[in-house]
Amino acid sequence: AEISTLDYGDYAITVVNSKNVFSTLNKFFNPQDAAMIYVISVIYFIHGFTYIKNIRDIYEMSILSIIFPGLKLGNESVSNLYKALGCRQTNVLQMENYLVENGSKQIAIDGHVIGCVSDNNDLAEKGYKFSKLGEEQINLLMAYDINTKLPLISRIYEGASNDKVSIKDFLNQVELKNMLFIVDRGFYSEENIDLLSHNGNAYIIPLAKNLKTCKSAVSNMELKERFVYQKGKKATVIEYKDECIGNHRVLTFRDVNEAAVEQANYLRHMELGETSYTQEGFEKNKDFMGAIVLQTNLNDNTPQEIFEFYKSRWGIETFYNYLKNQAGYNSLHLDDYNKTQGLAFIMLVSALIFNEMKEAVKDIKGKSLQDCLLEARMLKAHKRMNKWTVTNCLKKQKELFEKLGVPLTVENLLYT
């Protein structure tokens, strides 16, 4: 017998409110491929990481099979799609270039470690987190627009390679001109500083304590200048100094509130009698608590502007938290290099859907995106008298769907 009950609610609100993603895919892929990529990415968004073998069953049991009929999403078809996205990357690169060109030109780049249990994947290697993961790893590298909150470029690299090596290939994927790159200290090398500076690009990077430039900057921690930094309702005083060291602009900042918290925490450990916390250690380190040293080639921006640029980089950390804890990209089992790179693109598209959905629900008071999905998930579509209908809709669900512009009839959804 044919399927007569389909999952409706969470898929309906996602499809209606992520039209921009589907439209963008259609700019660069043929209609069939665009639909397959989009449907798989919707499934990833709603369910988190999904094994290839399970995608067809989820598709057939959801309203996606009515909105996008006839898609071949069996194991072989999806595997071939992933492989094609990984080895025939012209369309992928064109779309990523489009995302970059239409962004704010202010980009954070960071890596994320993912476990990989396949013995046949060329990318899976023992990396620096092997002792924690207990398995080989692959390294996801993403570019993220700090203003639009959109992921822009996504690639997976060998588990044993470090970020400062991978970034050389990563930055050559698309044309990057007149950008501001905000990167973590793991990307630092003299070669990468040159790489981040050409084509009119600028960079901001924190310096590790063992670097000569950093040691020179913190040799004198008398920070005489200050400004107020405010994020939301919280405000703090930032002390700083701005100097030139080795032909580089180097700024040393100290967050007064953060310094006080770190000092109080250190003293608390001392009171508890922990031997690694001593008065001598406190006197030696107290000036450096709450401090950070940044190097940049931005010469026309104020210290406050540079500090605020750097703090906005935190958005990519929040984004990776979503990938890890909500999307569930923690341990993969892919046995092919090209399929793995294809998955990196699916992750990018599902993250674009996530961003568009967050924007759609931001004005719904008292409900997070997850709350909306859970509430909508209760609604099913049933086939009655050869017609699909949505039944048993509660008042709160009707109100939610109305606010999100989602019809409660299948026919209207198809028309929309």
XYZ file of C-alpha atoms in Angstrom:
416
model
C 0.000 0.000 0.000
C 1.145 3.548 -0.678
C 2.262 5.878 2.096
C -0.746 7.861 3.351
C 0.785 9.815 6.261
C 3.702 12.218 5.842
C 5.712 14.417 8.189
C 4.562 17.949 7.430
C 5.152 20.699 9.989
C 8.918 21.107 10.388
C 9.517 20.482 6.677
C 6.825 22.959 5.644
C 8.179 25.847 7.731
C 11.717 25.082 6.523
C 10.870 24.963 2.816
C 8.773 28.144 2.941
C 11.418 30.078 4.899
C 14.582 28.972 3.091
C 13.632 29.936 -0.450
C 16.746 32.072 -0.877
C 18.957 29.017 -0.461
C 16.996 27.055 -3.063
C 17.060 30.045 -5.408
C 20.831 30.363 -5.027
C 21.347 26.657 -5.795
C 19.292 27.043 -8.961
C 21.639 29.785 -10.150
C 24.546 27.343 -10.337
C 23.132 23.810 -10.690
C 20.696 22.205 -13.088
C 17.160 21.892 -11.629
C 17.488 18.195 -10.794
C 20.805 18.559 -8.971
C 19.651 21.751 -7.218
C 16.556 19.936 -5.921
C 18.585 16.937 -4.716
C 21.162 19.110 -2.943
C 18.440 21.230 -1.364
C 16.297 18.310 -0.168
C 19.302 16.507 1.351
C 20.382 19.745 3.030
C 16.880 20.269 4.467
C 17.053 16.746 5.906
C 20.475 17.531 7.397
C 19.121 20.759 8.871
C 16.121 19.076 10.506
C 17.706 15.775 11.556
C 21.380 16.684 11.830
C 24.031 14.539 10.166
C 22.241 11.721 8.322
C 23.768 8.570 6.861
C 23.379 8.229 3.103
C 21.473 4.958 3.487
C 18.723 6.712 5.518
C 18.082 9.722 3.284
C 15.581 8.075 0.908
C 13.395 6.769 3.757
C 13.228 10.210 5.383
C 12.430 11.824 2.019
C 9.638 9.327 1.234
C 8.070 9.755 4.682
C 7.989 13.569 4.509
C 6.160 16.245 2.565
C 9.432 16.753 0.639
C 8.394 13.809 -1.561
C 5.257 15.764 -2.590
C 6.961 19.146 -3.037
C 9.916 17.647 -4.931
C 8.507 14.458 -6.482
C 10.486 11.797 -8.263
C 13.928 12.423 -6.766
C 16.233 9.411 -6.745
C 17.765 9.471 -3.293
C 18.880 5.876 -2.900
C 22.314 4.939 -1.628
C 23.937 4.872 -5.076
C 22.347 8.101 -6.324
C 23.286 10.123 -3.236
C 26.809 8.645 -3.196
C 27.249 9.649 -6.844
C 25.973 13.147 -6.056
C 28.481 13.549 -3.212
C 31.290 12.284 -5.454
C 30.322 14.678 -8.237
C 30.228 17.625 -5.833
C 33.695 16.624 -4.644
C 35.452 16.030 -7.962
C 33.504 18.296 -10.370
C 33.656 21.496 -8.380
C 33.097 24.193 -10.987
C 29.512 24.852 -9.868
C 30.442 24.550 -6.187
C 33.220 27.117 -6.549
C 30.999 29.469 -8.553
C 28.366 29.390 -5.822
C 30.940 29.962 -3.073
C 32.388 32.858 -5.052
C 28.871 34.302 -5.345
C 28.389 34.038 -1.573
C 31.703 35.822 -0.974
C 30.995 38.604 -3.481
C 27.574 39.276 -1.961
C 28.862 39.322 1.617
C 30.270 42.063 3.807
C 33.944 41.324 2.918
C 34.695 40.690 6.604
C 35.492 37.015 7.031
C 36.409 34.796 9.962
C 38.220 31.550 9.135
C 38.496 28.666 11.551
C 38.829 24.891 11.680
C 36.733 22.183 13.310
C 37.874 18.633 14.051
C 35.517 15.770 13.127
C 36.135 12.132 13.928
C 36.276 9.713 10.976
C 36.086 5.958 11.539
C 36.584 4.839 7.941
C 39.820 2.968 7.193
C 39.647 3.839 3.487
C 39.290 7.626 3.636
C 42.487 9.340 2.444
C 41.697 12.347 4.651
C 41.349 10.423 7.922
C 44.542 10.580 10.007
C 45.633 10.658 13.616
C 45.575 14.324 14.558
C 46.183 16.380 17.663
C 42.812 15.365 19.129
C 43.364 11.628 18.693
C 43.694 11.012 22.436
C 40.376 12.799 23.044
C 38.431 11.367 20.109
C 39.849 7.858 20.258
C 39.738 7.716 16.464
C 41.277 9.302 13.398
C 40.081 12.753 12.411
C 39.406 15.013 9.463
C 39.601 18.806 9.650
C 36.751 21.010 8.436
C 37.780 24.531 7.435
C 35.135 27.191 6.875
C 34.980 30.859 5.978
C 32.216 32.729 7.801
C 30.876 36.249 7.219
C 30.916 37.963 10.622
C 28.148 40.400 9.650
C 25.683 38.344 7.590
C 26.382 35.248 9.761
C 26.598 33.157 6.579
C 29.119 30.376 5.922
C 30.844 31.104 2.615
C 33.382 28.378 1.830
C 33.710 24.841 3.172
C 36.507 22.292 2.698
C 37.759 19.209 4.520
C 41.485 18.547 4.946
C 43.714 15.766 6.227
C 43.429 15.087 9.939
C 47.163 15.456 10.570
C 47.499 18.799 8.763
C 47.347 21.958 10.835
C 45.350 25.059 10.007
C 48.296 27.209 9.008
C 49.141 24.725 6.249
C 45.576 24.101 5.035
C 44.741 27.803 4.722
C 47.103 28.168 1.750
C 44.925 25.885 -0.367
C 41.710 27.147 1.226
C 42.285 30.772 0.202
C 42.895 29.734 -3.401
C 39.405 28.219 -3.838
C 37.774 31.499 -4.910
C 38.964 35.014 -5.702
C 39.383 36.981 -2.486
C 40.124 40.687 -2.904
C 39.781 43.626 -0.513
C 38.720 41.354 2.333
C 39.289 41.611 6.050
C 40.357 38.224 7.438
C 39.943 37.620 11.162
C 41.720 34.401 12.055
C 42.878 32.516 15.125
C 46.482 32.228 16.314
C 46.733 28.731 14.820
C 47.004 30.275 11.341
C 50.076 32.368 12.155
C 53.209 32.107 10.037
C 55.190 34.749 8.200
C 54.155 33.176 4.901
C 50.483 33.294 5.864
C 50.761 36.927 6.956
C 51.919 37.737 3.414
C 49.124 35.565 2.006
C 46.480 37.384 4.078
C 47.850 40.767 3.022
C 47.942 40.553 -0.795
C 45.178 41.588 -3.260
C 44.264 44.522 -1.034
C 43.338 42.210 1.836
C 43.739 42.998 5.526
C 44.025 40.737 8.544
C 43.695 40.624 12.320
C 45.368 37.776 14.165
C 46.119 37.152 17.860
C 49.712 36.310 18.681
C 50.783 33.239 20.614
C 52.825 33.851 23.779
C 55.951 32.187 22.396
C 56.287 34.563 19.433
C 59.034 37.163 19.606
C 56.613 39.963 18.674
C 54.220 39.001 21.460
C 57.025 38.807 24.027
C 58.134 42.285 23.005
C 54.560 43.628 23.295
C 53.989 42.255 26.809
C 57.427 43.241 28.136
C 55.710 46.432 29.282
C 52.086 46.010 30.392
C 51.514 49.632 31.304
C 48.338 50.249 29.276
C 47.482 53.937 29.586
C 44.708 54.300 27.002
C 41.164 52.971 27.400
C 37.715 52.798 25.844
C 34.344 51.303 26.752
C 33.359 48.140 24.882
C 29.691 47.250 24.954
C 27.929 44.170 23.620
C 24.209 44.043 24.227
C 23.535 45.217 27.764
C 27.014 44.363 29.043
C 29.803 46.889 29.063
C 33.435 46.742 30.137
C 36.519 48.952 30.107
C 39.307 47.950 27.719
C 42.832 49.187 28.452
C 45.259 49.172 25.528
C 48.462 50.296 23.890
C 49.158 50.646 20.163
C 52.722 50.261 18.859
C 54.844 49.249 15.875
C 57.004 46.155 16.357
C 59.072 44.787 13.482
C 57.172 46.848 10.891
C 53.852 45.426 12.133
C 51.069 47.204 13.971
C 50.645 45.423 17.303
C 47.924 46.212 19.831
C 47.776 44.929 23.397
C 44.342 44.922 25.030
C 43.219 44.091 28.565
C 39.574 43.595 29.514
C 39.288 45.004 33.056
C 36.247 42.899 33.979
C 37.704 39.701 32.556
C 41.001 40.376 34.322
C 39.174 40.755 37.635
C 37.344 37.454 37.109
C 40.551 35.595 36.218
C 42.396 37.070 39.204
C 39.559 36.137 41.575
C 39.516 32.609 40.169
C 43.284 32.261 40.629
C 43.073 33.471 44.243
C 40.209 31.059 44.931
C 42.366 28.141 43.813
C 45.114 29.427 46.111
C 42.724 29.453 49.068
C 41.762 25.865 48.272
C 45.415 24.946 48.724
C 46.107 23.823 45.154
C 49.880 23.644 44.855
C 50.065 24.917 41.246
C 48.538 28.239 42.347
C 50.980 30.373 44.342
C 51.358 33.991 45.382
C 54.492 34.191 43.275
C 52.577 32.877 40.263
C 49.780 35.350 40.863
C 52.156 38.324 40.987
C 53.857 37.098 37.828
C 50.684 36.602 35.781
C 48.127 39.097 37.096
C 49.011 41.791 34.555
C 48.421 39.367 31.694
C 45.004 38.156 32.866
C 42.237 39.338 30.538
C 44.873 40.423 28.004
C 45.272 39.683 24.306
C 47.857 40.802 21.736
C 46.682 41.402 18.163
C 48.694 42.006 14.999
C 47.116 43.710 11.991
C 47.869 45.602 8.808
C 44.849 47.878 9.301
C 46.500 51.267 9.692
C 43.497 53.580 9.364
C 41.235 51.989 11.997
C 41.154 52.956 15.651
C 42.181 50.449 18.354
C 38.534 50.212 19.425
C 37.441 49.337 15.883
C 40.117 46.643 15.610
C 39.133 45.174 18.981
C 35.462 45.110 17.949
C 36.347 43.439 14.637
C 38.191 40.738 16.523
C 35.422 40.189 19.071
C 32.907 39.737 16.250
C 34.904 36.666 15.241
C 33.151 34.860 18.092
C 30.250 34.258 15.705
C 32.136 31.444 13.988
C 32.701 29.735 17.353
C 28.946 29.859 17.981
C 28.393 28.509 14.479
C 30.754 25.578 15.083
C 28.916 24.917 18.326
C 25.777 24.452 16.205
C 27.604 22.025 13.891
C 28.830 19.980 16.818
C 25.908 19.976 19.245
C 22.814 20.434 17.065
C 23.819 19.229 13.611
C 25.791 16.322 15.080
C 28.878 16.424 12.847
C 30.989 14.547 15.369
C 31.940 11.240 13.766
C 31.684 10.347 10.067
C 32.048 7.099 8.189
C 32.829 8.089 4.616
C 35.293 5.978 2.666
C 36.024 8.279 -0.270
C 37.880 11.580 -0.664
C 35.438 13.067 -3.170
C 32.346 12.023 -1.210
C 33.851 13.695 1.852
C 34.366 16.962 -0.053
C 30.816 16.658 -1.394
C 29.593 16.304 2.178
C 31.462 19.516 3.057
C 29.298 21.328 0.499
C 26.085 19.727 1.829
C 27.128 20.938 5.297
C 27.568 24.435 3.863
C 24.100 24.443 2.258
C 22.403 23.052 5.378
C 24.128 25.791 7.384
C 22.765 28.404 4.946
C 19.287 26.984 5.623
C 19.967 27.161 9.363
C 20.901 30.826 9.064
C 17.822 31.699 7.015
C 15.584 29.856 9.471
C 17.131 31.689 12.437
C 16.349 34.953 10.696
C 12.755 33.824 10.043
C 11.971 33.039 13.698
C 13.898 35.852 15.391
C 10.765 37.982 15.914
C 8.700 35.166 17.419
C 8.739 36.017 21.113
C 9.526 33.335 23.639
C 10.455 30.689 21.067
C 13.837 29.602 19.772
C 14.350 28.011 16.367
C 14.426 24.599 18.039
C 11.155 25.370 19.852
C 9.471 26.256 16.557
C 10.672 23.081 14.857
C 9.514 20.894 17.734
C 6.093 22.543 17.832
C 5.673 22.247 14.071
C 6.872 18.632 14.022
C 3.590 17.445 15.539
C 1.664 18.211 12.349
C 1.236 15.427 9.788
C -0.285 15.373 6.318
C -2.810 12.575 5.707
C -4.178 11.336 2.417
C -7.960 11.198 2.683
C -10.292 10.587 -0.291
C -7.278 10.928 -2.609
C -6.458 14.384 -1.184
C -3.695 15.469 1.194
C -4.939 17.291 4.290
C -3.333 18.619 7.489
C -5.361 17.685 10.575
C -5.461 18.167 14.358
C -3.825 21.582 14.302
C -3.801 23.332 17.666
C -4.333 27.073 18.101
C -0.669 27.701 19.009
C 0.447 25.828 15.903
C -1.926 27.837 13.703
C -0.488 31.045 15.151
C 3.093 29.851 14.598
C 2.426 28.889 10.982
C 0.667 32.186 10.336
C 3.623 34.165 11.682
C 6.009 32.176 9.499
C 3.837 32.514 6.406
C 3.254 28.773 6.081
C -0.079 27.427 4.766
C -1.843 24.615 6.571
C -3.003 22.950 3.376
C -0.758 20.882 1.146
C -2.141 22.392 -2.061
C -1.349 25.926 -0.926
C 2.103 24.817 0.182
C 2.804 23.448 -3.296
C 1.590 26.679 -4.845
C 3.744 28.730 -2.452
